[in-house]
Short mmCIF file of C-alpha atoms in Angstrom, two decimals:
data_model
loop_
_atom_site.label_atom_id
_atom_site.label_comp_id
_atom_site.label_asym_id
_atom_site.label_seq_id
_atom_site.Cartn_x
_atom_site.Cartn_y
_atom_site.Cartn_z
CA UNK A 13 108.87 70.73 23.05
CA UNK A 14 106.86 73.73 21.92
CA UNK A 15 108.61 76.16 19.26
CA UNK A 16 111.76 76.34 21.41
CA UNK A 17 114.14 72.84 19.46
CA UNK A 18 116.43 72.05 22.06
CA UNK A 19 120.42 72.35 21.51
CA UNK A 20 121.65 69.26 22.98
CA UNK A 21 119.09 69.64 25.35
CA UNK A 22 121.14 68.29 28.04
CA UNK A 23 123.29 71.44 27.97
CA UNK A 24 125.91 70.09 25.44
CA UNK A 25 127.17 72.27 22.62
CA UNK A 26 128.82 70.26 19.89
CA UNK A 27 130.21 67.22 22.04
CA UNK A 28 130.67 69.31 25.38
CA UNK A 29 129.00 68.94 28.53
CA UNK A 30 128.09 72.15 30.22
CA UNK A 31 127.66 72.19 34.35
CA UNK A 32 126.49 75.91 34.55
CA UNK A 33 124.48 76.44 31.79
CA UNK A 34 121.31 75.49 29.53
CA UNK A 35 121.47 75.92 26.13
CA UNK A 36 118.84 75.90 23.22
CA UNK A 37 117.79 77.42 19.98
CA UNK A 38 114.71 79.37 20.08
CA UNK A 39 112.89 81.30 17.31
CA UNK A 40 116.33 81.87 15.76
CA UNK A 41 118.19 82.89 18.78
CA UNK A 42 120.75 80.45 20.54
CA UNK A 43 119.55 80.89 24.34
CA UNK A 44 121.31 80.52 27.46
CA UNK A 45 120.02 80.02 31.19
CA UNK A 46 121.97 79.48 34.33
CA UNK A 47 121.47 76.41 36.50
CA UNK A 48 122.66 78.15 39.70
CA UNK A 49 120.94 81.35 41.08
CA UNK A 50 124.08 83.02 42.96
CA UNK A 51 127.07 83.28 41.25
CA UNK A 52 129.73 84.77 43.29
CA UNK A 53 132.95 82.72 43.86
CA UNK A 54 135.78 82.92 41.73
CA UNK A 55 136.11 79.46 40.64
CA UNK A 56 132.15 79.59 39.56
CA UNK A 57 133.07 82.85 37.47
CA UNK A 58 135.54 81.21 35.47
CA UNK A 59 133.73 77.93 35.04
CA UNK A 60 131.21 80.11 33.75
CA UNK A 61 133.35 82.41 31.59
CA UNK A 62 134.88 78.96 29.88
CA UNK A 63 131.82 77.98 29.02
CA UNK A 64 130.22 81.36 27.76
CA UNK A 65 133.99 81.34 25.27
CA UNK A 66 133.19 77.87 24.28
CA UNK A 67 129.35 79.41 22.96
CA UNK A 68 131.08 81.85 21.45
CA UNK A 69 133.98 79.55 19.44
CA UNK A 70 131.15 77.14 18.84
CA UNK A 71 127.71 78.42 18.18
CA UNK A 72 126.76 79.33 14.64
CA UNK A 73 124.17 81.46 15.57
CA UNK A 74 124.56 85.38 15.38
CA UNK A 75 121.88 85.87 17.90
CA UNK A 76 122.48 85.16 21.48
CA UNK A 77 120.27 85.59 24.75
CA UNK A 78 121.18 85.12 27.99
CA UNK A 79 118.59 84.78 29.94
CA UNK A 80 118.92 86.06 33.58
CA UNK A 81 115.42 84.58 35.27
CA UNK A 82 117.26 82.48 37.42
CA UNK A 83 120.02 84.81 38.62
CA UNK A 84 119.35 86.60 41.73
CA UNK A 85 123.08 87.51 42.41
CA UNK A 86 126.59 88.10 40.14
CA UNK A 87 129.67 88.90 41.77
CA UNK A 88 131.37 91.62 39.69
CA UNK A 89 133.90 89.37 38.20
CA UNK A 90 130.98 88.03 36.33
CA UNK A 91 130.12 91.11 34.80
CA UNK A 92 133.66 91.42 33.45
CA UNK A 93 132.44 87.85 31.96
CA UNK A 94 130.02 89.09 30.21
CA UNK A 95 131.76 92.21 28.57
CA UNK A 96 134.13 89.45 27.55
CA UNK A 97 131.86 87.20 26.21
CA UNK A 98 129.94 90.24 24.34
CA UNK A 99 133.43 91.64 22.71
CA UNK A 100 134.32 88.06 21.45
CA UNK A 101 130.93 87.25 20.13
CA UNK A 102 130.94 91.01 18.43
CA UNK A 103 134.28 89.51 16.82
CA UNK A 104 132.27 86.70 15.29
CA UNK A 105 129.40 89.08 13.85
CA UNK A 106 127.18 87.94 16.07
CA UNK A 107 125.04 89.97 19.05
CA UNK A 108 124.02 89.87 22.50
CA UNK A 109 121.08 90.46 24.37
CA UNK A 110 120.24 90.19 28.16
CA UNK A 111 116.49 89.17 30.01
CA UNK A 112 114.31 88.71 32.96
CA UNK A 113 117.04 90.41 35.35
CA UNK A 114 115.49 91.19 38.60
CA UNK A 115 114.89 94.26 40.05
CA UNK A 116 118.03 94.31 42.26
CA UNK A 117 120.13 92.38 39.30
CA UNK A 118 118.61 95.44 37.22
CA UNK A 119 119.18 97.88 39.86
CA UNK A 120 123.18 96.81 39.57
CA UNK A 121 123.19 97.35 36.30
CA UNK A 122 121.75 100.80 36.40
CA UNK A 123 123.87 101.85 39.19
CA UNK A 124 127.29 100.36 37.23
CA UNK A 125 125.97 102.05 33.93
CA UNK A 126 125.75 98.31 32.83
CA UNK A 127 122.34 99.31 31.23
CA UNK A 128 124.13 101.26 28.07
CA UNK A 129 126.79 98.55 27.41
CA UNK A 130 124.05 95.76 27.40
CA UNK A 131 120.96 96.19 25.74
CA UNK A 132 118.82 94.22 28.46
CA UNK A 133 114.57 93.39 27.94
CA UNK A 134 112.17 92.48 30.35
CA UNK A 135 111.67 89.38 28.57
CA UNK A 136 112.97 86.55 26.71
CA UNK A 137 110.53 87.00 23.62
CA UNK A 138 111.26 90.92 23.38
CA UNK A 139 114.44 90.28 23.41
CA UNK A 140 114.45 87.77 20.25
CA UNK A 141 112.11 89.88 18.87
CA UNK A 142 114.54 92.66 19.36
CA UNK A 143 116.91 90.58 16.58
CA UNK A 144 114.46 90.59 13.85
CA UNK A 145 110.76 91.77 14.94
CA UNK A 146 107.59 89.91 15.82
CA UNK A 147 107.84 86.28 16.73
CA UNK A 148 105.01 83.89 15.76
#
């Protein structure tokens, strides 16, 4: 399994199965992934949101990715997601970083001013680096 030790690998967190997202420590940094590339209807959004609260409530690690490679579309709803999900993890001491948007998912974010709320890297190793410099 290379350096990255899978967290439940399955996409559990502590006992709970998760149907929208991956999950895994990597390099010190609890990552998350999306299963579905569009997310857009409502009842997606807040199957999504639950989970992202659960990682929040449940994950002990102060260092959290989200990893957008698979994304190619978020409604706006899900934006307000993750503003939520970056307040309540800032409430737990913990931080947030974004990844591998595309260029229109970037593009959104620009537009929005998304870009200065989230600090977002090109990639999912500069963006754990970003935590706590180089990683072997």
């Amino acid at each position: 399994m290379n350096e990255s030790k899978f967290y439940q690998a399955s996409g559990h967190i502590e006992g709970f199965k998760m149907a929208n997202l991956k999950t895994h420590y990597e390099n010190g940094s609890f990552v998350v992934e999306f299963y579905a590339s569009s997310i857009l209807n409502q009842s997606d959004v807040e199957s999504i949101g639950n989970e992202l609260l659960l990682i929040a409530a449940k994950s002990a690690c102060s260092r959290v990715v989200v990893d957008l490679e698979n994304v190619d579309f978020l409604s706006s709803a899900m934006i307000g997601v993750f503003i939520r999900f970056k307040m309540r993890l800032r409430k737990n001491d913990s931080d947030l970083k974004l990844c591998n948007a595309s260029p229109d998912l970037m593009e959104m974010l620009k537009l929005t001013k998304l870009n200065t709320v989230f600090d977002i890297h090109d990639s999912r190793r500069s963006a754990i680096e970003s935590f706590c410099g180089v990683v072997e």
